[in-house]
mmCIF file of C-alpha atoms in Angstrom:
data_model
loop_
_atom_site.group_PDB
_atom_site.id
_atom_site.type_symbol
_atom_site.label_atom_id
_atom_site.label_comp_id
_atom_site.label_asym_id
_atom_site.label_seq_id
_atom_site.Cartn_x
_atom_site.Cartn_y
_atom_site.Cartn_z
ATOM 1 C CA MET R 314 88.359 64.287 93.532
ATOM 2 C CA GLU R 315 87.118 60.251 93.546
ATOM 3 C CA PRO R 316 90.222 58.123 94.716
ATOM 4 C CA ASP R 317 89.489 54.395 94.647
ATOM 5 C CA ASN R 318 89.761 52.144 98.105
ATOM 6 C CA ASP R 319 93.591 51.754 97.494
ATOM 7 C CA THR R 320 94.621 55.839 97.580
ATOM 8 C CA GLN R 321 95.587 57.785 100.642
ATOM 9 C CA ILE R 322 93.391 60.180 101.131
ATOM 10 C CA LEU R 323 95.419 63.839 100.710
ATOM 11 C CA GLU R 324 92.555 66.217 101.908
ATOM 12 C CA PHE R 325 88.691 66.555 103.410
ATOM 13 C CA LEU R 326 85.990 68.395 102.795
ATOM 14 C CA LEU R 327 84.568 70.262 106.019
ATOM 15 C CA LEU R 328 81.143 71.208 105.705
ATOM 16 C CA GLY R 329 80.755 73.800 108.507
ATOM 17 C CA LEU R 330 77.366 74.817 110.268
ATOM 18 C CA SER R 331 75.566 75.533 106.820
ATOM 19 C CA GLU R 332 76.177 75.003 103.389
ATOM 20 C CA GLU R 333 73.390 77.749 102.323
ATOM 21 C CA VAL R 334 75.881 80.348 100.605
ATOM 22 C CA LYS R 335 73.556 83.203 101.780
ATOM 23 C CA VAL R 336 74.403 82.634 105.387
ATOM 24 C CA GLN R 337 77.921 82.647 105.036
ATOM 25 C CA PRO R 338 79.160 86.267 105.594
ATOM 26 C CA LEU R 339 77.014 86.273 108.766
ATOM 27 C CA ILE R 340 78.720 83.651 110.378
ATOM 28 C CA PHE R 341 81.747 84.783 109.384
ATOM 29 C CA GLY R 342 81.541 88.123 111.014
ATOM 30 C CA LEU R 343 79.949 86.328 114.014
ATOM 31 C CA PHE R 344 82.433 84.007 114.472
ATOM 32 C CA LEU R 345 84.966 86.500 113.974
ATOM 33 C CA SER R 346 83.960 88.530 116.572
ATOM 34 C CA MET R 347 83.481 85.937 118.666
ATOM 35 C CA TYR R 348 87.147 84.879 118.310
ATOM 36 C CA LEU R 349 88.295 88.133 118.614
ATOM 37 C CA THR R 350 86.428 88.453 122.136
ATOM 38 C CA THR R 351 87.597 85.578 123.272
ATOM 39 C CA MET R 352 91.332 86.300 122.251
ATOM 40 C CA PHE R 353 90.964 90.022 123.796
ATOM 41 C CA GLY R 354 89.004 88.855 127.388
ATOM 42 C CA ASN R 355 91.168 86.237 128.058
ATOM 43 C CA LEU R 356 94.747 88.193 127.365
ATOM 44 C CA LEU R 357 93.236 90.598 129.580
ATOM 45 C CA ILE R 358 92.707 88.026 131.934
ATOM 46 C CA ILE R 359 96.279 87.028 131.631
ATOM 47 C CA LEU R 360 97.860 90.551 131.854
ATOM 48 C CA ALA R 361 96.133 91.697 134.869
ATOM 49 C CA ILE R 362 97.011 88.458 136.886
ATOM 50 C CA THR R 363 100.812 88.542 135.976
ATOM 51 C CA SER R 364 100.960 92.494 136.741
ATOM 52 C CA ASP R 365 99.145 92.306 139.896
ATOM 53 C CA ALA R 366 101.107 90.987 142.896
ATOM 54 C CA HIS R 367 97.676 90.353 145.178
ATOM 55 C CA LEU R 368 96.647 87.950 142.562
ATOM 56 C CA HIS R 369 99.210 85.606 142.641
ATOM 57 C CA THR R 370 97.842 83.427 144.658
ATOM 58 C CA PRO R 371 96.892 79.598 143.433
ATOM 59 C CA MET R 372 93.253 80.390 142.554
ATOM 60 C CA TYR R 373 94.381 83.004 139.844
ATOM 61 C CA PHE R 374 97.739 81.024 138.745
ATOM 62 C CA PHE R 375 95.050 78.383 138.163
ATOM 63 C CA LEU R 376 92.774 81.064 135.947
ATOM 64 C CA SER R 377 95.813 82.212 133.787
ATOM 65 C CA ASN R 378 96.589 78.835 132.875
ATOM 66 C CA LEU R 379 93.196 78.229 131.949
ATOM 67 C CA SER R 380 92.842 81.556 129.580
ATOM 68 C CA PHE R 381 96.236 80.744 127.943
ATOM 69 C CA VAL R 382 94.302 77.046 127.470
ATOM 70 C CA ASP R 383 91.368 78.951 126.227
ATOM 71 C CA ILE R 384 93.108 81.018 123.559
ATOM 72 C CA CYS R 385 94.975 78.015 122.502
ATOM 73 C CA PHE R 386 91.882 75.844 122.397
ATOM 74 C CA THR R 387 89.970 78.523 120.061
ATOM 75 C CA SER R 388 92.676 79.207 117.749
ATOM 76 C CA THR R 389 92.959 75.189 116.775
ATOM 77 C CA THR R 390 89.673 75.439 114.733
ATOM 78 C CA ILE R 391 88.500 79.156 114.669
ATOM 79 C CA PRO R 392 90.918 80.497 112.142
ATOM 80 C CA LYS R 393 90.867 77.424 109.664
ATOM 81 C CA MET R 394 87.308 77.850 109.876
ATOM 82 C CA LEU R 395 87.276 81.391 109.127
ATOM 83 C CA TRP R 396 89.642 81.229 106.433
ATOM 84 C CA ASN R 397 87.843 78.445 104.657
ATOM 85 C CA ILE R 398 84.311 80.883 104.352
ATOM 86 C CA TRP R 399 86.712 83.764 103.367
ATOM 87 C CA THR R 400 88.501 81.627 100.467
ATOM 88 C CA GLN R 401 84.912 79.847 99.568
ATOM 89 C CA SER R 402 86.616 76.500 100.179
ATOM 90 C CA LYS R 403 85.928 73.428 102.372
ATOM 91 C CA VAL R 404 89.303 71.593 101.980
ATOM 92 C CA ILE R 405 91.404 70.847 105.034
ATOM 93 C CA SER R 406 94.718 68.605 104.271
ATOM 94 C CA TYR R 407 95.072 65.121 105.657
ATOM 95 C CA LYS R 408 98.104 66.591 107.391
ATOM 96 C CA GLU R 409 96.185 69.615 108.737
ATOM 97 C CA CYS R 410 93.217 67.501 110.219
ATOM 98 C CA ILE R 411 95.737 65.162 112.043
ATOM 99 C CA THR R 412 96.950 68.340 113.519
ATOM 100 C CA GLN R 413 93.959 69.852 114.545
ATOM 101 C CA ILE R 414 93.045 66.385 116.358
ATOM 102 C CA TYR R 415 95.853 66.740 118.000
ATOM 103 C CA PHE R 416 95.644 69.725 119.445
ATOM 104 C CA LEU R 417 91.994 69.914 119.731
ATOM 105 C CA ILE R 418 92.140 66.775 122.228
ATOM 106 C CA LEU R 419 95.054 68.014 123.773
ATOM 107 C CA PHE R 420 93.604 71.752 124.841
ATOM 108 C CA ALA R 421 89.960 70.222 125.587
ATOM 109 C CA VAL R 422 91.401 67.521 128.058
ATOM 110 C CA LEU R 423 93.344 70.497 129.469
ATOM 111 C CA ASN R 424 90.481 72.611 130.187
ATOM 112 C CA ILE R 425 88.590 69.504 131.928
ATOM 113 C CA LEU R 426 92.143 68.852 134.136
ATOM 114 C CA LEU R 427 92.074 72.425 135.147
ATOM 115 C CA LEU R 428 88.621 72.595 135.796
ATOM 116 C CA THR R 429 89.190 69.692 138.022
ATOM 117 C CA VAL R 430 92.466 71.116 139.964
ATOM 118 C CA MET R 431 90.525 74.614 140.400
ATOM 119 C CA ALA R 432 87.453 72.687 142.203
ATOM 120 C CA TYR R 433 90.457 71.030 144.413
ATOM 121 C CA ASP R 434 91.866 74.293 145.071
ATOM 122 C CA ARG R 435 88.078 75.734 146.428
ATOM 123 C CA PHE R 436 87.910 72.481 148.252
ATOM 124 C CA VAL R 437 91.167 73.009 150.478
ATOM 125 C CA ALA R 438 90.553 77.094 150.732
ATOM 126 C CA ILE R 439 86.807 76.539 152.101
ATOM 127 C CA CYS R 440 87.309 73.177 153.622
ATOM 128 C CA GLN R 441 90.804 73.786 155.352
ATOM 129 C CA PRO R 442 91.454 77.365 155.182
ATOM 130 C CA LEU R 443 94.103 77.308 157.989
ATOM 131 C CA HIS R 444 96.244 74.966 155.634
ATOM 132 C CA TYR R 445 95.588 76.475 152.674
ATOM 133 C CA THR R 446 98.788 77.966 151.940
ATOM 134 C CA VAL R 447 100.702 75.417 153.574
ATOM 135 C CA ILE R 448 98.609 72.764 150.843
ATOM 136 C CA MET R 449 98.350 74.693 147.811
ATOM 137 C CA ASN R 450 102.263 75.793 147.699
ATOM 138 C CA PRO R 451 103.914 76.980 144.524
ATOM 139 C CA GLN R 452 105.489 73.651 143.736
ATOM 140 C CA LEU R 453 102.470 71.633 144.434
ATOM 141 C CA CYS R 454 100.261 74.171 141.816
ATOM 142 C CA GLY R 455 103.253 73.970 139.457
ATOM 143 C CA LEU R 456 103.373 69.957 139.685
ATOM 144 C CA LEU R 457 99.537 70.004 139.212
ATOM 145 C CA VAL R 458 99.884 72.223 136.285
ATOM 146 C CA LEU R 459 102.860 70.061 134.755
ATOM 147 C CA ILE R 460 100.762 66.516 135.308
ATOM 148 C CA SER R 461 97.548 67.809 133.482
ATOM 149 C CA TRP R 462 99.561 68.491 130.700
ATOM 150 C CA ILE R 463 101.700 65.759 130.178
ATOM 151 C CA ILE R 464 98.687 63.529 130.664
ATOM 152 C CA SER R 465 97.055 65.835 128.205
ATOM 153 C CA VAL R 466 100.060 65.657 125.761
ATOM 154 C CA LEU R 467 100.047 61.631 126.091
ATOM 155 C CA ASN R 468 96.412 60.948 125.679
ATOM 156 C CA SER R 469 96.461 63.174 122.481
ATOM 157 C CA LEU R 470 99.236 61.679 121.061
ATOM 158 C CA LEU R 471 97.869 58.021 121.447
ATOM 159 C CA GLN R 472 94.323 59.399 119.745
ATOM 160 C CA SER R 473 96.282 60.852 116.822
ATOM 161 C CA LEU R 474 98.472 57.929 116.162
ATOM 162 C CA MET R 475 95.630 55.675 116.388
ATOM 163 C CA VAL R 476 93.551 57.812 113.821
ATOM 164 C CA LEU R 477 97.151 57.474 111.464
ATOM 165 C CA ARG R 478 96.575 53.560 111.418
ATOM 166 C CA LEU R 479 93.242 54.460 109.871
ATOM 167 C CA SER R 480 92.830 54.413 105.743
ATOM 168 C CA PHE R 481 90.123 56.443 104.200
ATOM 169 C CA CYS R 482 88.064 55.557 100.978
ATOM 170 C CA THR R 483 85.723 57.784 99.063
ATOM 171 C CA ASN R 484 83.801 59.350 101.894
ATOM 172 C CA ILE R 485 85.631 62.668 102.808
ATOM 173 C CA GLU R 486 82.888 64.794 103.497
ATOM 174 C CA ILE R 487 83.315 66.108 107.559
ATOM 175 C CA PRO R 488 80.057 67.464 108.759
ATOM 176 C CA HIS R 489 81.614 69.600 111.228
ATOM 177 C CA PHE R 490 83.446 73.183 110.994
ATOM 178 C CA PHE R 491 86.918 70.845 112.562
ATOM 179 C CA CYS R 492 88.203 67.441 112.435
ATOM 180 C CA GLU R 493 86.400 66.002 115.000
ATOM 181 C CA LEU R 494 87.927 62.522 116.692
ATOM 182 C CA ASN R 495 84.785 60.736 116.384
ATOM 183 C CA HIS R 496 83.369 62.015 112.654
ATOM 184 C CA MET R 497 87.043 61.044 111.520
ATOM 185 C CA VAL R 498 86.875 57.670 112.949
ATOM 186 C CA GLN R 499 83.351 57.021 111.327
ATOM 187 C CA LEU R 500 84.680 57.837 108.036
ATOM 188 C CA ALA R 501 87.404 55.034 108.026
ATOM 189 C CA CYS R 502 86.577 52.408 106.048
ATOM 190 C CA SER R 503 89.168 50.261 107.537
ATOM 191 C CA ASP R 504 88.615 48.655 111.040
ATOM 192 C CA THR R 505 87.640 50.739 113.828
ATOM 193 C CA PHE R 506 87.334 48.542 116.849
ATOM 194 C CA PHE R 507 90.690 49.256 118.369
ATOM 195 C CA ASN R 508 89.845 53.288 117.860
ATOM 196 C CA ASN R 509 86.522 53.032 119.352
ATOM 197 C CA ILE R 510 87.807 51.314 122.624
ATOM 198 C CA VAL R 511 90.672 53.757 123.071
ATOM 199 C CA MET R 512 88.349 56.719 122.187
ATOM 200 C CA TYR R 513 85.437 55.491 124.716
ATOM 201 C CA PHE R 514 87.945 54.660 127.393
ATOM 202 C CA ALA R 515 89.852 57.623 127.261
ATOM 203 C CA ALA R 516 86.410 59.633 127.327
ATOM 204 C CA VAL R 517 85.523 57.685 130.501
ATOM 205 C CA LEU R 518 88.635 57.881 132.287
ATOM 206 C CA LEU R 519 89.755 61.758 131.350
ATOM 207 C CA CYS R 520 85.736 62.888 131.062
ATOM 208 C CA GLY R 521 84.289 60.750 133.663
ATOM 209 C CA GLY R 522 87.130 60.901 136.183
ATOM 210 C CA PRO R 523 87.784 64.697 136.672
ATOM 211 C CA PHE R 524 83.811 65.188 136.528
ATOM 212 C CA PHE R 525 83.603 62.872 140.064
ATOM 213 C CA GLY R 526 86.848 64.408 141.399
ATOM 214 C CA ILE R 527 84.502 67.932 140.711
ATOM 215 C CA LEU R 528 81.685 66.311 142.399
ATOM 216 C CA CYS R 529 83.294 64.951 145.381
ATOM 217 C CA SER R 530 84.813 68.650 145.882
ATOM 218 C CA TYR R 531 81.734 70.587 146.086
ATOM 219 C CA SER R 532 79.939 68.101 147.724
ATOM 220 C CA LYS R 533 82.461 68.144 150.601
ATOM 221 C CA ILE R 534 82.325 72.099 150.477
ATOM 222 C CA VAL R 535 78.309 72.313 150.672
ATOM 223 C CA SER R 536 78.883 70.074 153.435
ATOM 224 C CA SER R 537 81.789 72.474 154.723
ATOM 225 C CA VAL R 538 79.378 75.934 154.320
ATOM 226 C CA CYS R 539 76.301 74.462 156.079
ATOM 227 C CA ARG R 540 77.934 73.882 158.971
ATOM 228 C CA ILE R 541 79.028 77.609 158.699
ATOM 229 C CA SER R 542 76.687 80.052 161.220
ATOM 230 C CA SER R 543 76.934 83.040 159.646
ATOM 231 C CA ALA R 544 74.704 83.838 156.922
ATOM 232 C CA GLN R 545 77.178 86.179 155.564
ATOM 233 C CA GLY R 546 80.040 83.604 155.703
ATOM 234 C CA LYS R 547 78.021 81.058 154.059
ATOM 235 C CA TYR R 548 77.341 83.614 151.031
ATOM 236 C CA LYS R 549 81.277 84.771 150.641
ATOM 237 C CA ALA R 550 82.301 81.163 150.603
ATOM 238 C CA PHE R 551 79.297 79.820 147.951
ATOM 239 C CA SER R 552 80.488 83.224 145.978
ATOM 240 C CA THR R 553 84.192 82.072 145.815
ATOM 241 C CA CYS R 554 82.565 79.275 143.716
ATOM 242 C CA ALA R 555 80.200 80.564 141.304
ATOM 243 C CA SER R 556 82.243 81.659 138.684
ATOM 244 C CA HIS R 557 84.130 78.160 138.704
ATOM 245 C CA LEU R 558 80.874 76.548 138.708
ATOM 246 C CA THR R 559 79.236 78.472 135.944
ATOM 247 C CA ILE R 560 82.778 77.611 133.483
ATOM 248 C CA VAL R 561 81.747 73.698 134.693
ATOM 249 C CA SER R 562 78.427 73.508 133.416
ATOM 250 C CA LEU R 563 79.090 75.595 130.452
ATOM 251 C CA PHE R 564 81.848 73.681 129.433
ATOM 252 C CA TYR R 565 82.088 70.092 130.913
ATOM 253 C CA CYS R 566 78.057 69.503 130.840
ATOM 254 C CA THR R 567 77.968 70.836 127.395
ATOM 255 C CA MET R 568 80.512 68.660 125.894
ATOM 256 C CA LEU R 569 78.964 65.804 127.599
ATOM 257 C CA GLY R 570 75.785 66.375 126.510
ATOM 258 C CA VAL R 571 76.904 67.020 122.624
ATOM 259 C CA TYR R 572 78.212 63.538 122.510
ATOM 260 C CA LEU R 573 75.600 61.994 124.311
ATOM 261 C CA SER R 574 72.846 63.736 122.396
ATOM 262 C CA SER R 575 74.864 62.613 118.974
ATOM 263 C CA ALA R 576 75.106 59.255 119.865
ATOM 264 C CA ALA R 577 71.169 58.901 120.414
ATOM 265 C CA THR R 578 70.060 61.049 117.336
ATOM 266 C CA HIS R 579 73.047 60.509 115.083
ATOM 267 C CA ASN R 580 72.437 64.036 113.771
ATOM 268 C CA ALA R 581 75.560 65.647 112.855
ATOM 269 C CA HIS R 582 74.435 68.893 111.801
ATOM 270 C CA SER R 583 73.033 69.701 115.309
ATOM 271 C CA SER R 584 75.986 67.935 117.135
ATOM 272 C CA ALA R 585 78.150 70.395 114.944
ATOM 273 C CA THR R 586 75.955 73.472 115.861
ATOM 274 C CA ALA R 587 75.644 72.516 119.801
ATOM 275 C CA SER R 588 79.768 71.877 119.713
ATOM 276 C CA VAL R 589 79.489 75.542 119.292
ATOM 277 C CA MET R 590 78.977 76.050 122.693
ATOM 278 C CA TYR R 591 82.202 74.154 124.153
ATOM 279 C CA THR R 592 84.583 75.109 121.626
ATOM 280 C CA VAL R 593 83.539 79.050 121.050
ATOM 281 C CA ILE R 594 81.376 80.431 123.319
ATOM 282 C CA THR R 595 82.545 79.026 126.582
ATOM 283 C CA PRO R 596 86.176 80.292 126.155
ATOM 284 C CA MET R 597 84.540 83.566 125.254
ATOM 285 C CA LEU R 598 82.415 83.942 128.407
ATOM 286 C CA ASN R 599 85.170 82.746 130.793
ATOM 287 C CA PRO R 600 86.798 86.102 131.314
ATOM 288 C CA PHE R 601 83.291 87.682 131.706
ATOM 289 C CA ILE R 602 82.494 85.300 134.501
ATOM 290 C CA TYR R 603 85.279 85.392 136.393
ATOM 291 C CA SER R 604 86.053 89.862 136.300
ATOM 292 C CA LEU R 605 82.201 90.705 136.543
ATOM 293 C CA ARG R 606 81.719 88.962 139.994
ATOM 294 C CA ASN R 607 85.249 89.108 141.456
ATOM 295 C CA LYS R 608 86.225 92.454 143.124
ATOM 296 C CA ASP R 609 90.309 91.634 142.945
ATOM 297 C CA MET R 610 89.953 91.211 139.068
ATOM 298 C CA LYS R 611 88.060 94.317 138.763
ATOM 299 C CA ARG R 612 90.649 96.372 140.436
ATOM 300 C CA ALA R 613 93.229 94.488 138.647
ATOM 301 C CA LEU R 614 91.514 95.268 135.495
ATOM 302 C CA LYS R 615 91.103 99.044 136.363
ATOM 303 C CA GLU R 616 95.137 99.936 137.518
ATOM 304 C CA LEU R 617 96.024 97.552 134.105
ATOM 305 C CA PHE R 618 94.025 100.206 131.846
ATOM 306 C CA GLY R 619 95.182 102.929 134.117
ATOM 307 C CA THR R 620 99.046 102.127 133.245
ATOM 308 C CA ILE R 621 98.201 101.546 129.736
#
């Protein structure tokens, strides 16, 4: 397929993580197992929370939403990747690519905003425990999730519409296993100035802003915990934040690291490999991180398996 400059591109080629044929079955098996583990683990978290009345609290409400977003996030990229490997094809249509960009940005930003909301929830629980149930009432919790969805949808819609205005020439190879926004902009043969402005402004606002909010929340938490006299009280307070901090480190910091390193090295394949951390591995590990160190979640899962 060799379109000229005036031809509308109808499809792109996803080069994936490796172009070696011998490695494809290994990649297929590895990603299929990780995808099924992600689906099963996060579905269990959602079922355990909804079925146990003791877990109907703000923290677990946000966790169930995070698990749902993780399922959607991985389902945006992995099934298409597996299908392409199975059919030995690298093709993704233009419409599929735009759709993938839309939902990928939507759930990525939503994940970040939910992690920020969960940090605020931990801040209120530890720094203002007596007013926790009053502040984190069901109405506020629902409103925080709703606002996160609205912001994510509007941002994703804007980014997708900005891509639609671009024209593409003969270079249709995407050195990734999904249609990543930055790579799509780089492939365009039309002016991308406004795309870059919108993309980097959104990154600063929707990545830098929430990250700053998380840092502020945990600085207040650390300051509050340090004032607790008993060692047992300090341990109990910090233990409630350990899982959330681990997820933030895996997803948020890894995602920022991938884009910062790709901007510095301009190595597309290394960027694609590193992005597996926040697109696949982190959503897969979330259920284990939140269940293995959480007695209430362990109990709820045991009761859930007992009723099956």
